[in-house]
Amino acid sequence: MRASLREKAIAVCEAKIAQKGEAVGLSFYAFFANRNDDPDLLMEAAEWWIKTHELDHFEKAVKIREMMKAGV
């Protein structure tokens, strides 16, 4: 996963956690605007989420943040 997407994902996770608490869940769609203006980047996130790590549609933001920080 490219560094810019990883950094954005971490920032989104931290914002969601700050806003709704540590139990908040999210999907990889949270890293993107409602429009699909960068399909390659969306597919990169989807592949990391679904194919590489076989995550559920919604996961705890804390878990995703830690995975991203660890470079998993």
Short mmCIF file of N, CA, C and O in Angstrom, two decimals:
data_model
loop_
_atom_site.label_atom_id
_atom_site.label_comp_id
_atom_site.label_asym_id
_atom_site.label_seq_id
_atom_site.Cartn_x
_atom_site.Cartn_y
_atom_site.Cartn_z
N MET A 1 0.85 -1.17 0.00
CA MET A 1 0.00 0.00 0.00
C MET A 1 0.89 1.24 0.00
O MET A 1 1.85 1.31 0.75
N ARG A 2 0.55 2.19 -0.84
CA ARG A 2 1.35 3.41 -0.91
C ARG A 2 1.26 4.23 0.38
O ARG A 2 0.24 4.18 1.08
N ALA A 3 2.33 4.93 0.67
CA ALA A 3 2.45 5.67 1.93
C ALA A 3 1.35 6.73 2.08
O ALA A 3 0.83 6.92 3.19
N SER A 4 0.97 7.39 1.01
CA SER A 4 -0.04 8.45 1.11
C SER A 4 -1.39 7.87 1.55
O SER A 4 -2.11 8.48 2.35
N LEU A 5 -1.74 6.69 1.05
CA LEU A 5 -3.00 6.05 1.44
C LEU A 5 -2.93 5.58 2.89
O LEU A 5 -3.87 5.75 3.65
N ARG A 6 -1.80 5.03 3.26
CA ARG A 6 -1.60 4.58 4.64
C ARG A 6 -1.74 5.76 5.62
O ARG A 6 -2.43 5.67 6.63
N GLU A 7 -1.12 6.89 5.30
CA GLU A 7 -1.19 8.08 6.15
C GLU A 7 -2.62 8.61 6.24
O GLU A 7 -3.09 8.98 7.32
N LYS A 8 -3.32 8.62 5.11
CA LYS A 8 -4.71 9.08 5.10
C LYS A 8 -5.59 8.15 5.94
O LYS A 8 -6.44 8.60 6.71
N ALA A 9 -5.37 6.84 5.82
CA ALA A 9 -6.16 5.87 6.57
C ALA A 9 -5.95 6.04 8.07
O ALA A 9 -6.90 6.00 8.85
N ILE A 10 -4.71 6.26 8.48
CA ILE A 10 -4.41 6.48 9.89
C ILE A 10 -5.12 7.74 10.39
O ILE A 10 -5.74 7.74 11.46
N ALA A 11 -5.06 8.80 9.61
CA ALA A 11 -5.72 10.06 9.99
C ALA A 11 -7.23 9.89 10.11
O ALA A 11 -7.85 10.39 11.04
N VAL A 12 -7.83 9.16 9.17
CA VAL A 12 -9.28 8.92 9.21
C VAL A 12 -9.63 8.10 10.45
O VAL A 12 -10.59 8.41 11.16
N CYS A 13 -8.85 7.07 10.73
CA CYS A 13 -9.11 6.24 11.91
C CYS A 13 -9.01 7.09 13.18
O CYS A 13 -9.89 7.00 14.06
N GLU A 14 -7.98 7.89 13.28
CA GLU A 14 -7.81 8.72 14.48
C GLU A 14 -8.96 9.71 14.64
O GLU A 14 -9.45 9.93 15.75
N ALA A 15 -9.42 10.29 13.53
CA ALA A 15 -10.54 11.23 13.60
C ALA A 15 -11.83 10.53 14.04
O ALA A 15 -12.57 11.06 14.88
N LYS A 16 -12.09 9.36 13.49
CA LYS A 16 -13.29 8.60 13.87
C LYS A 16 -13.24 8.20 15.35
O LYS A 16 -14.24 8.28 16.05
N ILE A 17 -12.07 7.76 15.81
CA ILE A 17 -11.91 7.37 17.21
C ILE A 17 -12.13 8.57 18.11
O ILE A 17 -12.83 8.48 19.13
N ALA A 18 -11.56 9.71 17.76
CA ALA A 18 -11.72 10.93 18.56
C ALA A 18 -13.18 11.37 18.60
O ALA A 18 -13.67 11.84 19.62
N GLN A 19 -13.88 11.19 17.49
CA GLN A 19 -15.27 11.63 17.38
C GLN A 19 -16.25 10.68 18.06
O GLN A 19 -17.19 11.13 18.72
N LYS A 20 -16.04 9.36 17.91
CA LYS A 20 -17.05 8.40 18.36
C LYS A 20 -16.56 7.39 19.39
O LYS A 20 -17.32 6.54 19.81
N GLY A 21 -15.29 7.46 19.76
CA GLY A 21 -14.77 6.53 20.76
C GLY A 21 -14.07 5.33 20.15
O GLY A 21 -14.14 5.08 18.95
N GLU A 22 -13.41 4.58 21.02
CA GLU A 22 -12.57 3.47 20.56
C GLU A 22 -13.35 2.27 20.03
O GLU A 22 -12.77 1.38 19.41
N ALA A 23 -14.64 2.22 20.24
CA ALA A 23 -15.44 1.10 19.74
C ALA A 23 -15.95 1.32 18.32
O ALA A 23 -16.58 0.44 17.75
N VAL A 24 -15.67 2.46 17.73
CA VAL A 24 -16.19 2.79 16.40
C VAL A 24 -15.60 1.86 15.34
O VAL A 24 -14.43 1.52 15.36
N GLY A 25 -16.48 1.45 14.43
CA GLY A 25 -16.07 0.63 13.30
C GLY A 25 -16.11 1.44 12.02
O GLY A 25 -16.76 2.49 11.95
N LEU A 26 -15.40 0.95 11.02
CA LEU A 26 -15.42 1.60 9.71
C LEU A 26 -15.07 0.59 8.64
O LEU A 26 -14.60 -0.50 8.93
N SER A 27 -15.31 0.98 7.40
CA SER A 27 -14.91 0.17 6.26
C SER A 27 -13.87 0.96 5.49
O SER A 27 -13.65 2.14 5.76
N PHE A 28 -13.26 0.34 4.51
CA PHE A 28 -12.24 1.04 3.73
C PHE A 28 -12.84 2.19 2.93
O PHE A 28 -12.13 3.11 2.54
N TYR A 29 -14.14 2.19 2.73
CA TYR A 29 -14.79 3.30 2.03
C TYR A 29 -14.66 4.61 2.81
O TYR A 29 -14.76 5.69 2.23
N ALA A 30 -14.42 4.53 4.10
CA ALA A 30 -14.27 5.74 4.92
C ALA A 30 -13.06 6.56 4.51
O ALA A 30 -12.98 7.75 4.81
N PHE A 31 -12.12 5.96 3.78
CA PHE A 31 -10.91 6.66 3.37
C PHE A 31 -11.11 7.47 2.09
O PHE A 31 -10.18 8.12 1.62
N PHE A 32 -12.32 7.45 1.55
CA PHE A 32 -12.58 8.08 0.25
C PHE A 32 -13.81 8.97 0.29
O PHE A 32 -14.69 8.78 1.12
N ALA A 33 -13.87 9.90 -0.65
CA ALA A 33 -15.05 10.74 -0.83
C ALA A 33 -16.17 9.87 -1.38
O ALA A 33 -15.95 8.73 -1.81
N ASN A 34 -17.37 10.37 -1.39
CA ASN A 34 -18.51 9.60 -1.90
C ASN A 34 -18.42 9.33 -3.39
O ASN A 34 -19.08 8.45 -3.90
N ARG A 35 -17.59 10.10 -4.09
CA ARG A 35 -17.40 9.85 -5.52
C ARG A 35 -16.15 9.00 -5.72
O ARG A 35 -15.17 9.13 -5.01
N ASN A 36 -16.19 8.16 -6.70
CA ASN A 36 -15.05 7.31 -7.03
C ASN A 36 -14.17 8.06 -8.03
O ASN A 36 -14.18 7.80 -9.22
N ASP A 37 -13.37 9.01 -7.51
CA ASP A 37 -12.54 9.83 -8.39
C ASP A 37 -11.13 9.27 -8.57
O ASP A 37 -10.35 9.79 -9.35
N ASP A 38 -10.80 8.18 -7.87
CA ASP A 38 -9.50 7.53 -8.04
C ASP A 38 -9.68 6.02 -7.91
O ASP A 38 -9.38 5.43 -6.87
N PRO A 39 -10.15 5.37 -8.96
CA PRO A 39 -10.46 3.94 -8.88
C PRO A 39 -9.24 3.08 -8.54
O PRO A 39 -9.37 2.06 -7.86
N ASP A 40 -8.06 3.45 -9.00
CA ASP A 40 -6.86 2.66 -8.69
C ASP A 40 -6.56 2.67 -7.20
O ASP A 40 -6.22 1.64 -6.62
N LEU A 41 -6.70 3.83 -6.58
CA LEU A 41 -6.46 3.95 -5.15
C LEU A 41 -7.53 3.19 -4.36
O LEU A 41 -7.21 2.50 -3.38
N LEU A 42 -8.76 3.29 -4.80
CA LEU A 42 -9.85 2.55 -4.16
C LEU A 42 -9.60 1.04 -4.24
O LEU A 42 -9.75 0.33 -3.25
N MET A 43 -9.18 0.57 -5.38
CA MET A 43 -8.90 -0.85 -5.54
C MET A 43 -7.70 -1.28 -4.70
O MET A 43 -7.67 -2.39 -4.18
N GLU A 44 -6.72 -0.41 -4.54
CA GLU A 44 -5.57 -0.71 -3.70
C GLU A 44 -6.02 -0.91 -2.24
O GLU A 44 -5.59 -1.86 -1.57
N ALA A 45 -6.89 -0.03 -1.77
CA ALA A 45 -7.42 -0.16 -0.41
C ALA A 45 -8.28 -1.41 -0.28
O ALA A 45 -8.18 -2.14 0.70
N ALA A 46 -9.11 -1.66 -1.27
CA ALA A 46 -9.98 -2.84 -1.24
C ALA A 46 -9.16 -4.12 -1.23
O ALA A 46 -9.47 -5.06 -0.49
N GLU A 47 -8.12 -4.17 -2.03
CA GLU A 47 -7.28 -5.38 -2.07
C GLU A 47 -6.60 -5.60 -0.72
O GLU A 47 -6.56 -6.72 -0.22
N TRP A 48 -6.07 -4.54 -0.12
CA TRP A 48 -5.43 -4.65 1.19
C TRP A 48 -6.42 -5.17 2.21
O TRP A 48 -6.12 -6.05 3.00
N TRP A 49 -7.63 -4.61 2.19
CA TRP A 49 -8.66 -4.91 3.19
C TRP A 49 -9.25 -6.31 2.99
O TRP A 49 -9.34 -7.11 3.92
N ILE A 50 -9.67 -6.59 1.76
CA ILE A 50 -10.44 -7.81 1.48
C ILE A 50 -9.55 -9.00 1.12
O ILE A 50 -9.68 -10.07 1.71
N LYS A 51 -8.68 -8.80 0.17
CA LYS A 51 -7.91 -9.92 -0.35
C LYS A 51 -6.71 -10.26 0.52
O LYS A 51 -6.49 -11.42 0.86
N THR A 52 -5.94 -9.25 0.91
CA THR A 52 -4.72 -9.50 1.67
C THR A 52 -5.01 -9.91 3.11
O THR A 52 -4.43 -10.87 3.61
N HIS A 53 -5.90 -9.16 3.77
CA HIS A 53 -6.13 -9.40 5.20
C HIS A 53 -7.46 -10.07 5.52
O HIS A 53 -7.72 -10.37 6.69
N GLU A 54 -8.31 -10.28 4.53
CA GLU A 54 -9.60 -10.95 4.70
C GLU A 54 -10.40 -10.37 5.87
O GLU A 54 -10.96 -11.10 6.69
N LEU A 55 -10.45 -9.05 5.93
CA LEU A 55 -11.18 -8.37 7.00
C LEU A 55 -12.67 -8.34 6.69
O LEU A 55 -13.08 -8.39 5.53
N ASP A 56 -13.48 -8.23 7.74
CA ASP A 56 -14.92 -8.05 7.57
C ASP A 56 -15.18 -6.67 6.97
O ASP A 56 -14.32 -5.79 6.99
N HIS A 57 -16.41 -6.48 6.50
CA HIS A 57 -16.75 -5.19 5.89
C HIS A 57 -16.51 -4.05 6.88
O HIS A 57 -15.94 -3.03 6.50
N PHE A 58 -16.94 -4.21 8.12
CA PHE A 58 -16.68 -3.21 9.16
C PHE A 58 -15.71 -3.79 10.17
O PHE A 58 -15.88 -4.93 10.62
N GLU A 59 -14.69 -3.01 10.50
CA GLU A 59 -13.70 -3.39 11.51
C GLU A 59 -13.52 -2.22 12.47
O GLU A 59 -13.83 -1.07 12.13
N LYS A 60 -13.01 -2.49 13.63
CA LYS A 60 -12.74 -1.43 14.61
C LYS A 60 -11.65 -0.52 14.06
O LYS A 60 -10.62 -0.97 13.56
N ALA A 61 -11.88 0.77 14.16
CA ALA A 61 -10.91 1.76 13.68
C ALA A 61 -9.57 1.61 14.40
O ALA A 61 -8.51 1.80 13.80
N VAL A 62 -9.63 1.24 15.68
CA VAL A 62 -8.40 1.05 16.46
C VAL A 62 -7.56 -0.07 15.83
O VAL A 62 -6.34 0.08 15.68
N LYS A 63 -8.20 -1.15 15.44
CA LYS A 63 -7.49 -2.28 14.83
C LYS A 63 -6.84 -1.86 13.51
O LYS A 63 -5.67 -2.16 13.26
N ILE A 64 -7.60 -1.16 12.67
CA ILE A 64 -7.08 -0.74 11.37
C ILE A 64 -5.94 0.24 11.55
O ILE A 64 -4.90 0.14 10.88
N ARG A 65 -6.09 1.19 12.47
CA ARG A 65 -5.03 2.16 12.72
C ARG A 65 -3.74 1.46 13.12
O ARG A 65 -2.67 1.77 12.60
N GLU A 66 -3.84 0.49 14.00
CA GLU A 66 -2.64 -0.22 14.47
C GLU A 66 -2.01 -1.05 13.34
O GLU A 66 -0.80 -1.13 13.24
N MET A 67 -2.85 -1.67 12.51
CA MET A 67 -2.32 -2.42 11.37
C MET A 67 -1.59 -1.49 10.41
O MET A 67 -0.50 -1.83 9.92
N MET A 68 -2.18 -0.34 10.16
CA MET A 68 -1.55 0.63 9.25
C MET A 68 -0.23 1.15 9.82
O MET A 68 0.77 1.25 9.10
N LYS A 69 -0.22 1.48 11.10
CA LYS A 69 1.00 1.97 11.73
C LYS A 69 2.11 0.92 11.73
O LYS A 69 3.28 1.25 11.58
N ALA A 70 1.72 -0.35 11.86
CA ALA A 70 2.69 -1.44 11.88
C ALA A 70 3.19 -1.80 10.47
O ALA A 70 4.13 -2.56 10.33
N GLY A 71 2.53 -1.23 9.46
CA GLY A 71 2.94 -1.53 8.09
C GLY A 71 2.51 -2.89 7.60
O GLY A 71 3.09 -3.45 6.68
N VAL A 72 1.47 -3.42 8.23
CA VAL A 72 0.97 -4.75 7.86
C VAL A 72 0.29 -4.68 6.52
O VAL A 72 -0.35 -3.77 6.16
#
